[in-house]
PDB file of C-alpha atoms in Angstrom:
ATOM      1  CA  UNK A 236     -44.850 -61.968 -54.347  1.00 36.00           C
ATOM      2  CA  UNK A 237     -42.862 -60.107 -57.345  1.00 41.00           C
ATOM      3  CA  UNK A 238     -42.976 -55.957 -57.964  1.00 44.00           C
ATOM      4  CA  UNK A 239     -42.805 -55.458 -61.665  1.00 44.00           C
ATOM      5  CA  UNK A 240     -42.337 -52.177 -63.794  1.00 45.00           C
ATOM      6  CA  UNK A 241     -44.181 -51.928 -66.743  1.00 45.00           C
ATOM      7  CA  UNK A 242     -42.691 -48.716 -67.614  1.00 45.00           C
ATOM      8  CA  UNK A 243     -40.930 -49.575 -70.853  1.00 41.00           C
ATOM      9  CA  UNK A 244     -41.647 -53.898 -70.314  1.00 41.00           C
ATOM     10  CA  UNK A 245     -41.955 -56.049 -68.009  1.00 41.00           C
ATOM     11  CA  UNK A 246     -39.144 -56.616 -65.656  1.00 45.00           C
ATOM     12  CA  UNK A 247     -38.722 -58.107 -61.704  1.00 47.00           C
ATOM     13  CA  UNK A 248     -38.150 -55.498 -59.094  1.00 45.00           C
ATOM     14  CA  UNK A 249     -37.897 -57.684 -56.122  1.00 46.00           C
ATOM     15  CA  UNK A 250     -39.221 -60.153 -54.002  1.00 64.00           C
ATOM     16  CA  UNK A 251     -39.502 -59.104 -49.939  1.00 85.00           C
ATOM     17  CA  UNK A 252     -41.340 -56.567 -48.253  1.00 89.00           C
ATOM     18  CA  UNK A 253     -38.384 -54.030 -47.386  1.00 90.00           C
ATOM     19  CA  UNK A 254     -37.238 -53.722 -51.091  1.00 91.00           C
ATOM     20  CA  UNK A 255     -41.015 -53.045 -52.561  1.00 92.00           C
ATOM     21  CA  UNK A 256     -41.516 -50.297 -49.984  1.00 94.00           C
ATOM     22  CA  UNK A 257     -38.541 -48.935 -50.927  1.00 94.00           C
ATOM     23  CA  UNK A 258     -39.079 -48.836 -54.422  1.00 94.00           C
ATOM     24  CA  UNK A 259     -42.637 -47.472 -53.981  1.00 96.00           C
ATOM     25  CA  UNK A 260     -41.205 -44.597 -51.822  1.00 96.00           C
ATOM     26  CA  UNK A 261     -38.608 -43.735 -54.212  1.00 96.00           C
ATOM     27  CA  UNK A 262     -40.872 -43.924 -57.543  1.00 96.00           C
ATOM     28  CA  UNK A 263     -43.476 -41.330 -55.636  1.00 96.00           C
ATOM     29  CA  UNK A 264     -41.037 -39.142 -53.936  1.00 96.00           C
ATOM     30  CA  UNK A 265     -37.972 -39.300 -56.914  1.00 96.00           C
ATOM     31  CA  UNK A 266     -40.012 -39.548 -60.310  1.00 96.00           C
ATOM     32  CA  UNK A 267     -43.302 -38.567 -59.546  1.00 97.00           C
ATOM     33  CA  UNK A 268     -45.551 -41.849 -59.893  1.00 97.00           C
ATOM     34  CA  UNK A 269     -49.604 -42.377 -58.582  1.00 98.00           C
ATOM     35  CA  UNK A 270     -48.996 -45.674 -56.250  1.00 98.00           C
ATOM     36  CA  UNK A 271     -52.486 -46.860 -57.248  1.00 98.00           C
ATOM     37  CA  UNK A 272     -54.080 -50.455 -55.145  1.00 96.00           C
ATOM     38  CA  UNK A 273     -56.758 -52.699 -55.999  1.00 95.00           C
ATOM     39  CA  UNK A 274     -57.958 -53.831 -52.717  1.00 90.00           C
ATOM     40  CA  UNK A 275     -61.556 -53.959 -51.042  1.00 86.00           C
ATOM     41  CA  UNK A 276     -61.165 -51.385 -48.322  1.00 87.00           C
ATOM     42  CA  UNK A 277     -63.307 -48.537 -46.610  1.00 89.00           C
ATOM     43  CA  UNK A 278     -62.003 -45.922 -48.786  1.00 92.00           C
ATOM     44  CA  UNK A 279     -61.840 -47.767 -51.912  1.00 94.00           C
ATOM     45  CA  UNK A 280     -62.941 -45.622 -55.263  1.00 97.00           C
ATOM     46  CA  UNK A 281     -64.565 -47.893 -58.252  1.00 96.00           C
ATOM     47  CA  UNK A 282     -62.383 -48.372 -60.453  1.00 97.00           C
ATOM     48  CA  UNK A 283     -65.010 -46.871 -63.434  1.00 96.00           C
ATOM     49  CA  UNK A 284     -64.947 -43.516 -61.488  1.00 97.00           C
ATOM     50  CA  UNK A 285     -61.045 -43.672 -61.058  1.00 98.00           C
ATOM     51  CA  UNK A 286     -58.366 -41.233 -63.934  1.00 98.00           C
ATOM     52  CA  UNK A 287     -54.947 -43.045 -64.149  1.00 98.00           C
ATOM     53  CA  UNK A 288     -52.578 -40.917 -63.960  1.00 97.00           C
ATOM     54  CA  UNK A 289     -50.121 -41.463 -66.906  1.00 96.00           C
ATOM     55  CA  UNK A 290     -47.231 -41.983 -63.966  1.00 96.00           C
ATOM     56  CA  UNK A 291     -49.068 -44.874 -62.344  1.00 97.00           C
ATOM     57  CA  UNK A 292     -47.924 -47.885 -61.029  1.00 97.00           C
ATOM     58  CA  UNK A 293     -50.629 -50.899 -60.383  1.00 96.00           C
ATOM     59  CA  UNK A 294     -49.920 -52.240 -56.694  1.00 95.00           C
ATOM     60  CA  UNK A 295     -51.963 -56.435 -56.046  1.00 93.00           C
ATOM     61  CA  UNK A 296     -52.217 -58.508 -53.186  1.00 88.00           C
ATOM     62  CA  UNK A 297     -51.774 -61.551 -52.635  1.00 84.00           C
ATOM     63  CA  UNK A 298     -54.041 -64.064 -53.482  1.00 82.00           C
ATOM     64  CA  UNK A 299     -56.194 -64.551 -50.067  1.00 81.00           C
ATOM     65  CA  UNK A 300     -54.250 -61.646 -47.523  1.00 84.00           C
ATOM     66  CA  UNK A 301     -54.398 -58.824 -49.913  1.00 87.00           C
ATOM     67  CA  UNK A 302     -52.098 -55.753 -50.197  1.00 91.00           C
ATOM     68  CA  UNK A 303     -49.562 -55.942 -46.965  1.00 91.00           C
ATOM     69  CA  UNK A 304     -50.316 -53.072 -44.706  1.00 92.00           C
ATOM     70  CA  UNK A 305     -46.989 -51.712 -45.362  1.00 94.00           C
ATOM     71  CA  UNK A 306     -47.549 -51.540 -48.845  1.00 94.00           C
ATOM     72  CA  UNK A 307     -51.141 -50.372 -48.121  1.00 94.00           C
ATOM     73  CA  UNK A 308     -50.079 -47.303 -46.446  1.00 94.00           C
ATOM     74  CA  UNK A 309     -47.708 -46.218 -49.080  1.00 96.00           C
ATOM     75  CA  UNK A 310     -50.960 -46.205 -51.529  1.00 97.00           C
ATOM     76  CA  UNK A 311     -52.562 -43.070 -52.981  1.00 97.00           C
ATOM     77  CA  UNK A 312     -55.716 -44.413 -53.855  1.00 97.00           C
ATOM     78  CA  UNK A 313     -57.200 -47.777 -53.719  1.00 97.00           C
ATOM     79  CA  UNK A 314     -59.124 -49.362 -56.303  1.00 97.00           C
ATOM     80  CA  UNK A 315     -62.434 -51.469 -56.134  1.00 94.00           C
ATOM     81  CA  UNK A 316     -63.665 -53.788 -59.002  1.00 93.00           C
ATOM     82  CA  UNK A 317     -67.555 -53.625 -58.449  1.00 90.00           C
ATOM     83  CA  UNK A 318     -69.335 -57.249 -58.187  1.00 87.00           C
ATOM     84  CA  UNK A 319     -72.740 -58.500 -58.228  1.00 86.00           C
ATOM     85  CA  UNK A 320     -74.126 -61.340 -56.765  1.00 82.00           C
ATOM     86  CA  UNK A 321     -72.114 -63.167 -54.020  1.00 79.00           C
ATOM     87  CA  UNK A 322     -68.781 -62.903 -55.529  1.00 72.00           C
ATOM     88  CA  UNK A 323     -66.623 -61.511 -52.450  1.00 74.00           C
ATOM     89  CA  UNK A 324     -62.813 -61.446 -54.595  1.00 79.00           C
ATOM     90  CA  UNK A 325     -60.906 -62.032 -57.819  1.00 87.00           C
ATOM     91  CA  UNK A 326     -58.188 -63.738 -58.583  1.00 89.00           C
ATOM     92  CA  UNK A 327     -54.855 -61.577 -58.676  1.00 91.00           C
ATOM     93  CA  UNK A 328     -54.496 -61.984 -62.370  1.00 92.00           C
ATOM     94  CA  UNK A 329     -58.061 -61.325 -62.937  1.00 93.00           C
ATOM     95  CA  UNK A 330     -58.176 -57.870 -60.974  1.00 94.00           C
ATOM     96  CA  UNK A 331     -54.571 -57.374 -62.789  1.00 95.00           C
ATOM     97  CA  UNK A 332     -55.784 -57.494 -66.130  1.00 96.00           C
ATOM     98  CA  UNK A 333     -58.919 -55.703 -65.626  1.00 96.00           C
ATOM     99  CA  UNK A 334     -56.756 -52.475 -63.994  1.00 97.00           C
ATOM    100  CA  UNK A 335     -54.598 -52.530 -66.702  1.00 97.00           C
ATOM    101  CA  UNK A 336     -57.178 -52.686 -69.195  1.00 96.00           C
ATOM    102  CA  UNK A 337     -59.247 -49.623 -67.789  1.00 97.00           C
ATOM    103  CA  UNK A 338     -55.364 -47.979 -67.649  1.00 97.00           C
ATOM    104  CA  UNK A 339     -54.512 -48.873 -71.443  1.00 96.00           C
ATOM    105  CA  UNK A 340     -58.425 -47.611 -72.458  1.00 95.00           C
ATOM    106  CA  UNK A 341     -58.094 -44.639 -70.667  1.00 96.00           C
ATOM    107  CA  UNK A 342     -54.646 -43.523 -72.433  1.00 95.00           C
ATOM    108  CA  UNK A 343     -55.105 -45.218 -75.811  1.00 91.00           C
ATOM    109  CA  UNK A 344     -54.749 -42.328 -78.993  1.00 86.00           C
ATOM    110  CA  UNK A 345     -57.971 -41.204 -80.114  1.00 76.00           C
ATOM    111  CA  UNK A 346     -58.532 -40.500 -83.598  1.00 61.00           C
ATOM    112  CA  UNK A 347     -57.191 -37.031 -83.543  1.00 59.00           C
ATOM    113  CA  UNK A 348     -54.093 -37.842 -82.253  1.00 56.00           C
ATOM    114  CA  UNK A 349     -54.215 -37.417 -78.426  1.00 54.00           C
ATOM    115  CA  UNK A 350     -55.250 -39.187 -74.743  1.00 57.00           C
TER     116      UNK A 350
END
């Protein structure tokens, strides 16, 4: 599993465990970003009720295990995607786009020039 930063494009962070935790730590502590994680868990918030900060970054799991519970702890809110029916999960790129959507909605301009 890749980090990215989407801060000014897309670029690879890194690839193991140690190094994403590490990066997480130092984005919250050193520059101030919202870890936010889209994962089904007790304490989940919908993601329609959710405010992205402007300082986010998005934190996925892997396919079928999820956010690693390393990476889980280092989260200051976790996301849920509300379903219907019997639809248990979404694919990673699926949830991915849909976060990023309600992120890029939320801090479009409006028409008078703002957030």
């Amino acid at each position: 599993s890749s980090g990215i930063n989407a801060e000014y494009g897309v670029g690879e962070v890194s690839r193991d465990l140690a190094s994403v935790t590490a990066y997480l730590r130092h984005a919250k502590e050193e520059q101030g970003y919202t870890v936010v994680g889209v994962e089904q868990a007790t304490n989940s918030v919908p993601l329609q009720e959710y405010r992205f900060p402007e300082r986010s970054i998005l934190v996925l799991g892997r396919e079928k295990d999820g956010v690693p519970a390393p990476v889980l702890h280092l989260l200051d809110v976790c996301l849920e995607i509300p379903q219907t029916g019997i639809i248990r999960s979404l694919n990673v790129h699926v949830t991915g786009s849909i976060a990023i959507w309600e992120y890029t909605r939320q801090h479009l301009p409006t028409a008078t020039g703002g957030a």
